[in-house]
Short mmCIF file of C-alpha atoms and ligand atoms in Angstrom, two decimals:
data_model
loop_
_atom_site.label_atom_id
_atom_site.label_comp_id
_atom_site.label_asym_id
_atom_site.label_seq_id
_atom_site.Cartn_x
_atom_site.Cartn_y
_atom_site.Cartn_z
CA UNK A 877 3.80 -11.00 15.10
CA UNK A 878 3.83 -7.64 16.77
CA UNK A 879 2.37 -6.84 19.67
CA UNK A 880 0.61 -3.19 20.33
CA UNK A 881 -1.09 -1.53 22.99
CA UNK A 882 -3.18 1.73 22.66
CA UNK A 883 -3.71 2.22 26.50
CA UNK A 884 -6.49 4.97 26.33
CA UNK A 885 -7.59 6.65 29.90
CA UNK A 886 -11.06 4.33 29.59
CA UNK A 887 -10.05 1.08 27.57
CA UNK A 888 -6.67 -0.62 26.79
CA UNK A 889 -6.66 -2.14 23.41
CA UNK A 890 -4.20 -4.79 23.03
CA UNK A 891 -3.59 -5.24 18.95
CA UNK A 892 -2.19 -8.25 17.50
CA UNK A 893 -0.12 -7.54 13.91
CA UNK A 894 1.44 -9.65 11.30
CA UNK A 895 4.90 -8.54 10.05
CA UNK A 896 2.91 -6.63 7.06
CA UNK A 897 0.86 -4.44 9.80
CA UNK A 898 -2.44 -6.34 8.91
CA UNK A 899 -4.27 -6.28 12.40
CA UNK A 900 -5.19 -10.28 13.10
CA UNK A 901 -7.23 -9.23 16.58
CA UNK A 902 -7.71 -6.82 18.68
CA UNK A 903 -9.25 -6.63 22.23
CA UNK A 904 -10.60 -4.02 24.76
CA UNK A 905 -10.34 -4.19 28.40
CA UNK A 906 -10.79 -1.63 30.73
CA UNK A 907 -8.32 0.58 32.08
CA UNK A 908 -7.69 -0.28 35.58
CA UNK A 909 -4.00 0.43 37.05
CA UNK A 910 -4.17 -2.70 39.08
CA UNK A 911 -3.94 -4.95 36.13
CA UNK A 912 -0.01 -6.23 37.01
CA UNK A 913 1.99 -7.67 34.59
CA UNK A 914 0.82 -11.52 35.31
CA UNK A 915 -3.11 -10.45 34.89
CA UNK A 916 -2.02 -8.63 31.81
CA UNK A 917 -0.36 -12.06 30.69
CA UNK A 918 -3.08 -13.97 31.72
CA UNK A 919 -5.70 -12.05 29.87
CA UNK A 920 -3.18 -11.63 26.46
CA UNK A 921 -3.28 -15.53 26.49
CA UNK A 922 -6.68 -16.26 26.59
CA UNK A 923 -7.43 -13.46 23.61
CA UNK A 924 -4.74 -15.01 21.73
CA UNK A 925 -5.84 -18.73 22.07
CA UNK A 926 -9.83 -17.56 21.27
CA UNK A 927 -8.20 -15.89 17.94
CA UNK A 928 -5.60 -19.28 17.35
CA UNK A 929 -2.80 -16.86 17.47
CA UNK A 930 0.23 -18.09 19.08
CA UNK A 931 1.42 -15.12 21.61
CA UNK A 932 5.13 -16.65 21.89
CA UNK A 933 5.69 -15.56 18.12
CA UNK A 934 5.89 -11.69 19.49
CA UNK A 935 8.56 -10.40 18.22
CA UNK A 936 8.32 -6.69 19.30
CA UNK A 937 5.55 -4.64 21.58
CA UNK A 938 4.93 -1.15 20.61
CA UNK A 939 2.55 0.52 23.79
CA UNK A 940 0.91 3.52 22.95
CA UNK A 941 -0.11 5.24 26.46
CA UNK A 942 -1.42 8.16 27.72
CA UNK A 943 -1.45 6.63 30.81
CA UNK A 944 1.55 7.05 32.21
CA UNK A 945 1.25 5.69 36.21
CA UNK A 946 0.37 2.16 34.01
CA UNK A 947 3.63 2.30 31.86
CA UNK A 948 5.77 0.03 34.32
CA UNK A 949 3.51 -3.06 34.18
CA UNK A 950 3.41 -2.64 30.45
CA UNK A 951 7.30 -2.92 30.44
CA UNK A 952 7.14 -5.88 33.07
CA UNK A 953 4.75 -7.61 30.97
CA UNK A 954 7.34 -7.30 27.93
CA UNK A 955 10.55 -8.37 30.17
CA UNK A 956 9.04 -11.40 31.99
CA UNK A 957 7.11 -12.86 29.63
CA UNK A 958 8.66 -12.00 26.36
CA UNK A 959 11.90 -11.05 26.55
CA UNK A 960 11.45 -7.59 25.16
CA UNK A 961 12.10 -4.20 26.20
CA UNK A 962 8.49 -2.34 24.80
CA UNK A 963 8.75 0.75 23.01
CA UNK A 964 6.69 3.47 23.92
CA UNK A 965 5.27 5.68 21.12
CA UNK A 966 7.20 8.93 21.41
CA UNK A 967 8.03 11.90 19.57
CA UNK A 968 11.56 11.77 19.72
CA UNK A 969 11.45 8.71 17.81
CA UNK A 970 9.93 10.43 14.59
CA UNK A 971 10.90 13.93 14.48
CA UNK A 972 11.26 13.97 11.03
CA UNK A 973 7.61 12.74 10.83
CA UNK A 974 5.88 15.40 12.61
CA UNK A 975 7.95 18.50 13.30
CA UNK A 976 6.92 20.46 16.14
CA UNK A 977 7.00 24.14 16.33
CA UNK A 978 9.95 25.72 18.30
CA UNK A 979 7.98 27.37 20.93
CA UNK A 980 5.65 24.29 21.12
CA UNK A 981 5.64 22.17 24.78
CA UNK A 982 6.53 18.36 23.84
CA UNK A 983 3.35 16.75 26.11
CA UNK A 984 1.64 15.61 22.67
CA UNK A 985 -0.32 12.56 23.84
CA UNK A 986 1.08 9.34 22.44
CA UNK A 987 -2.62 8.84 21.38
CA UNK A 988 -2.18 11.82 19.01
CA UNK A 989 0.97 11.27 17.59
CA UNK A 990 -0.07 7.91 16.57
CA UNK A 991 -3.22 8.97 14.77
CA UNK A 992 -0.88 11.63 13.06
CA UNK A 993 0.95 8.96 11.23
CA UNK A 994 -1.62 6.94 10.30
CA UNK A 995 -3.38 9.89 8.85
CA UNK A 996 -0.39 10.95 7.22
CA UNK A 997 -0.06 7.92 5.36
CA UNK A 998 -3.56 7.70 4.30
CA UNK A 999 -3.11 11.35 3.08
CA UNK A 1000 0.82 12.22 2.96
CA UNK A 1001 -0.08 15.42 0.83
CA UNK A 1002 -3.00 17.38 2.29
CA UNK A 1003 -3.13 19.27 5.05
CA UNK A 1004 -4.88 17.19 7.95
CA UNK A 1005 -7.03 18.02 10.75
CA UNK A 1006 -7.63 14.70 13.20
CA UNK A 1007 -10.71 14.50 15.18
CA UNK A 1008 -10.42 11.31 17.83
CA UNK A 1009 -12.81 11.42 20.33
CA UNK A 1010 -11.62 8.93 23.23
CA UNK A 1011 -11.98 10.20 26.51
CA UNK A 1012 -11.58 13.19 25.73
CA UNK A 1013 -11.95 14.97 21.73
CA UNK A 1014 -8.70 16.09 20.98
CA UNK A 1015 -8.31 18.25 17.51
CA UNK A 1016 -4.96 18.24 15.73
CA UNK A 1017 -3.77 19.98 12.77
CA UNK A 1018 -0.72 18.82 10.78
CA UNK A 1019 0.63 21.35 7.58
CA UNK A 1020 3.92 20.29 5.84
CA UNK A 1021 4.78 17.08 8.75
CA UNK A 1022 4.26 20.12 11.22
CA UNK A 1023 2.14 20.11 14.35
CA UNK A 1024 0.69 23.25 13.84
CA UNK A 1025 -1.62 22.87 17.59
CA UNK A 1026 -4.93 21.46 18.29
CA UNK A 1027 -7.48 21.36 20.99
CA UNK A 1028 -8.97 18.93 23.80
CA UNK A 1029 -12.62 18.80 24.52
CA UNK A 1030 -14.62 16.75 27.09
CA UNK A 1031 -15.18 13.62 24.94
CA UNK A 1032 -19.35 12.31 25.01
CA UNK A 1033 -19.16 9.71 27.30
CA UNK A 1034 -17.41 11.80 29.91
CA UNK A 1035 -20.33 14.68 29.81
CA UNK A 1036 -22.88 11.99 30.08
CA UNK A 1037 -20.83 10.66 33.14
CA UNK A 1038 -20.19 14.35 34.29
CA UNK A 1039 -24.37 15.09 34.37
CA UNK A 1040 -24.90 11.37 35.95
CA UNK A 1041 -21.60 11.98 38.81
CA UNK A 1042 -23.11 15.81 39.94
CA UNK A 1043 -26.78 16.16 40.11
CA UNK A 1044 -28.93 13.70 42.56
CA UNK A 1045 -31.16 12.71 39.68
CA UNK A 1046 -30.00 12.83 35.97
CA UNK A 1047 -29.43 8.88 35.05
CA UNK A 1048 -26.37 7.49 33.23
CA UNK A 1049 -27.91 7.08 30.03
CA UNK A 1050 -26.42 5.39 26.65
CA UNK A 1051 -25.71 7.43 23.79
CA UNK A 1052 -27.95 7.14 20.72
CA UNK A 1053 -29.11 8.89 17.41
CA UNK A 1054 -31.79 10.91 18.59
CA UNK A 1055 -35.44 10.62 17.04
CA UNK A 1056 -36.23 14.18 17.80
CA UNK A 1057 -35.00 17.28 20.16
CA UNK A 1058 -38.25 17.62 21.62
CA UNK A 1059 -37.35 14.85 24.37
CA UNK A 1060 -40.28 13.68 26.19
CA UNK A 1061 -38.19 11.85 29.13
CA UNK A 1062 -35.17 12.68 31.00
CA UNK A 1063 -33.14 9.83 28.82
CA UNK A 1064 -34.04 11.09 25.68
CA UNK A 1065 -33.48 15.30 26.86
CA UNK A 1066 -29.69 14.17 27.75
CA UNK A 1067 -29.45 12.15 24.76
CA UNK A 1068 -30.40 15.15 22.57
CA UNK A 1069 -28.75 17.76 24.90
CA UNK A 1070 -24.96 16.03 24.28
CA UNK A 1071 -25.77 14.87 20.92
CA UNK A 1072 -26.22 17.76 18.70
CA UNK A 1073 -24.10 19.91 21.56
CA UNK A 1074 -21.41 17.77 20.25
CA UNK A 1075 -22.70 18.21 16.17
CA UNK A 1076 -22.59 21.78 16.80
CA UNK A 1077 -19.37 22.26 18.78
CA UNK A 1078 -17.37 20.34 16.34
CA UNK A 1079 -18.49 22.17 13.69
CA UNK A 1080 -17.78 25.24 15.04
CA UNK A 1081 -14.59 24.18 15.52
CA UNK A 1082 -13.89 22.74 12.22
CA UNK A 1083 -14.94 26.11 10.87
CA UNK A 1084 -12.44 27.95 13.43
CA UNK A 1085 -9.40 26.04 12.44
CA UNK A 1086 -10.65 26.07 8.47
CA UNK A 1087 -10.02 30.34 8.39
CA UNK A 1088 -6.65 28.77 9.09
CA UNK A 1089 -6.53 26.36 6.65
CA UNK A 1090 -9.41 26.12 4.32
CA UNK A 1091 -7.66 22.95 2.73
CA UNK A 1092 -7.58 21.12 5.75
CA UNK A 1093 -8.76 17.54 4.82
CA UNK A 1094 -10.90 16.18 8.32
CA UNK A 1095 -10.59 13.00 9.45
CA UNK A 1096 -12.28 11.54 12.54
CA UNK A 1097 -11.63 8.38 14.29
CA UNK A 1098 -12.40 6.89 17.93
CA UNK A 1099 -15.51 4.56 18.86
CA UNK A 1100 -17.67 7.26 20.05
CA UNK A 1101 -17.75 9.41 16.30
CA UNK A 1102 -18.64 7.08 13.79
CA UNK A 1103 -22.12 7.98 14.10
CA UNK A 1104 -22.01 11.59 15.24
CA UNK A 1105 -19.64 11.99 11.93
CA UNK A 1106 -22.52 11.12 9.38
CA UNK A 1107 -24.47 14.25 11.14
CA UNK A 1108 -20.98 16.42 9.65
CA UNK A 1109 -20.66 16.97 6.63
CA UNK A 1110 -17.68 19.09 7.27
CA UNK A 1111 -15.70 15.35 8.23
CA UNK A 1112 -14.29 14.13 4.85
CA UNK A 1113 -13.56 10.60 6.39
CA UNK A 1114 -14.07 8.82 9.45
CA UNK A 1115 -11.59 5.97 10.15
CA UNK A 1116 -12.28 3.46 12.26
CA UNK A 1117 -8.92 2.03 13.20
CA UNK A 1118 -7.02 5.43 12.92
CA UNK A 1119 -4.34 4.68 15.76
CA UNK A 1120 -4.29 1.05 15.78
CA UNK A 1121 -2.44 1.46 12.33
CA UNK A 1122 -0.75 4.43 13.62
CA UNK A 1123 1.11 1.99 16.27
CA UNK A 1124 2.21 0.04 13.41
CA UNK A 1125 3.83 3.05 11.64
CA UNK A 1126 5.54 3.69 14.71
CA UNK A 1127 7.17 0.22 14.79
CA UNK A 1128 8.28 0.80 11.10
CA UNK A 1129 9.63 3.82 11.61
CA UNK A 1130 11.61 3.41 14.87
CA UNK A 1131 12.23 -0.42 15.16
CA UNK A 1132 12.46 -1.64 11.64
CA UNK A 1133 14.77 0.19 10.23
N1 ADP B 2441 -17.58 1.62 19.14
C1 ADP B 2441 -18.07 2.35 20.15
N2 ADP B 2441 -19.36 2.71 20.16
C2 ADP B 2441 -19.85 3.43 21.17
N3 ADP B 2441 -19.14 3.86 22.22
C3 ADP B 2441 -17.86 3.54 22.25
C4 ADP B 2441 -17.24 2.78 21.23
N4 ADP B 2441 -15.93 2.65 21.52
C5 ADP B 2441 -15.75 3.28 22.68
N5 ADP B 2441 -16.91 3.80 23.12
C6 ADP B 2441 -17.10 4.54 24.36
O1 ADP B 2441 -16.35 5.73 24.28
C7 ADP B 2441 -15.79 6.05 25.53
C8 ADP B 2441 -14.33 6.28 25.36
O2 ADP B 2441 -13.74 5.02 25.15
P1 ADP B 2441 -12.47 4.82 24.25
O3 ADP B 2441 -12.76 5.32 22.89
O4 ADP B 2441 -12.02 3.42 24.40
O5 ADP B 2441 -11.51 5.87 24.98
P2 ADP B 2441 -9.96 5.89 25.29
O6 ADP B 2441 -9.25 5.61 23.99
O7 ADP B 2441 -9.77 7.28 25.76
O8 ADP B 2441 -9.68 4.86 26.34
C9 ADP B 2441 -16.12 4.90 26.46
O9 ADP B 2441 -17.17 5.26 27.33
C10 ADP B 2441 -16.56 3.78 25.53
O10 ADP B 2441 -17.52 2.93 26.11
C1 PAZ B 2442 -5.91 14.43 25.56
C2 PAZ B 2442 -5.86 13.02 26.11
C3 PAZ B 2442 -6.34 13.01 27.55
C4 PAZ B 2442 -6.80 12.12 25.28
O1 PAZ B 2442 -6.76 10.82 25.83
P1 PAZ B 2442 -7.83 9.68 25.50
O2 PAZ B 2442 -9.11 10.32 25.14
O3 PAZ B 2442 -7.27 8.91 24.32
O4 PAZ B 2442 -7.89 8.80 26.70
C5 PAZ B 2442 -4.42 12.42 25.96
O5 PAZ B 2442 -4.00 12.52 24.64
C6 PAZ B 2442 -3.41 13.10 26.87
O6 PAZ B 2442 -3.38 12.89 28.06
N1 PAZ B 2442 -2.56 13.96 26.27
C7 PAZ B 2442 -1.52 14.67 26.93
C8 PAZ B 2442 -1.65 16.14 26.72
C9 PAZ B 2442 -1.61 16.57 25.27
O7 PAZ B 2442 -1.84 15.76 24.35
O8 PAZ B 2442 -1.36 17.76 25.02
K1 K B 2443 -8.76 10.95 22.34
#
């Protein structure tokens, strides 16, 4: 088995592979930089017995982290408990897979270079624009293996929190598919407010980077779009485990080989 980790700034999502890249299990806890190496073991155990997987048959960890201050325990985790040296996703590893332009900085999130793989090898011939909203919605757009840029929103979850963390009032409220904009409660005006804010701002940015490149084929990924996507139609595809294979590819492309 292979072992990955998407460490996201809200969730860490340990993923459990066969040698084929089939995901067995995967698991979400939240992302708190106390976790130490021994809690991390702890809880990989448990997950592992609940799915009869047998953690000792890990033959490699791939950690995918924009996260960086949580990094160490990660590579603990691998030493102590494993015997492994984790590999952390990186762009030097696979510069022939997504080329980056020269004046470009290198600070591509490891969360973004991951979904870039797996969408290129969904789609290895069209021109791809990756929508994952996390955290935060990032945007990138890949022509010819190239990084051609991108963008970073605030993702949904984070503007409800941001409304909820500043006013005296507003409550945290869960995001749903709203029955109507004419909101007749405070829940239900937020609700509406960052739901079709978000329809309309990513469309307007689809339509910004498609004067660009009309061909762009857009895929979205990331808990928080599956249902925002269907209100789209400019997203060709939403996939659900976007970077989760992307981790894989990594592995393939840096370890196995
Ligand atoms: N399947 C889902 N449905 C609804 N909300 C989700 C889903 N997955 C994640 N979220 C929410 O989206 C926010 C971002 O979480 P996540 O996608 O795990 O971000 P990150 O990858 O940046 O850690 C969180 O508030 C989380 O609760
Ligand atoms: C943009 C992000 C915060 C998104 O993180 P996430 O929503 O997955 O938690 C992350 O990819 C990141 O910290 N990137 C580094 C800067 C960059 O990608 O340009
Ligand atoms: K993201």
């Amino acid at each position: 088995m292979i072992l990955g980790f998407d460490i996201g700034n809200t969730h860490i999502v340990p993923i459990f592979y066969d040698m084929k890249g089939n995901i067995l299990a995967t698991f979400r806890i939240p992302t708190h930089l106390e976790f130490t190496e021994d809690t991390l073991f702890i809880m990989l155990k448990e997950f592992a017995k609940n799915s009869n997987l047998e953690i000792l048959n890990i033959e490699n960890i791939i950690v995918s982290s924009v996260v960086p201050n949580i990094n160490e325990n990660f590579s603990r985790l691998g030493k102590k408990y494993f015997d492994i040296n984790p590999v952390f996703v990186n762009l030097d590893n696979v510069e022939n897979k997504i080329k980056i332009l020269p004046n470009m900085e290198r600070g591509l999130g490891a969360d973004r270079i991951v979904d870039i793989l797996a969408a290129k090898n969904l789609h290895p011939e069209k021109e791809l624009l990756i929508i994952d909203f996390g955290t935060a919605t990032t945007f990138d757009m890949i022509k010819n293996s190239t990084y051609m840029g991108g963008c970073i929103l605030p993702g949904i979850t984070l503007s409800i929190n941001a409304l909820f963390n500043n006013t005296a009032i507003l409550p945290k409220i869960e995001f749903t598919e709203p029955e109507t904009v004419l909101g007749i409660n405070t829940v239900s005006q937020i609700n509406t407010g960052i739901f079709y804010g978000n329809v309309g701002a990513i469309k307007e940015l689809i339509l910004q980077y498609k004067k660009s490149f009309p061909n762009a084929y857009v895929i979205a990924t990331g808990g928080q779009g599956r249902k925002i996507s269907e209100y789209i139609e400019e997203i060709d595809e939403y996939v659900a485990k976007l970077g989760e294979t992307g981790i894989f590819e990594f592995y393939k492309l840096t370890i196995n080989n």
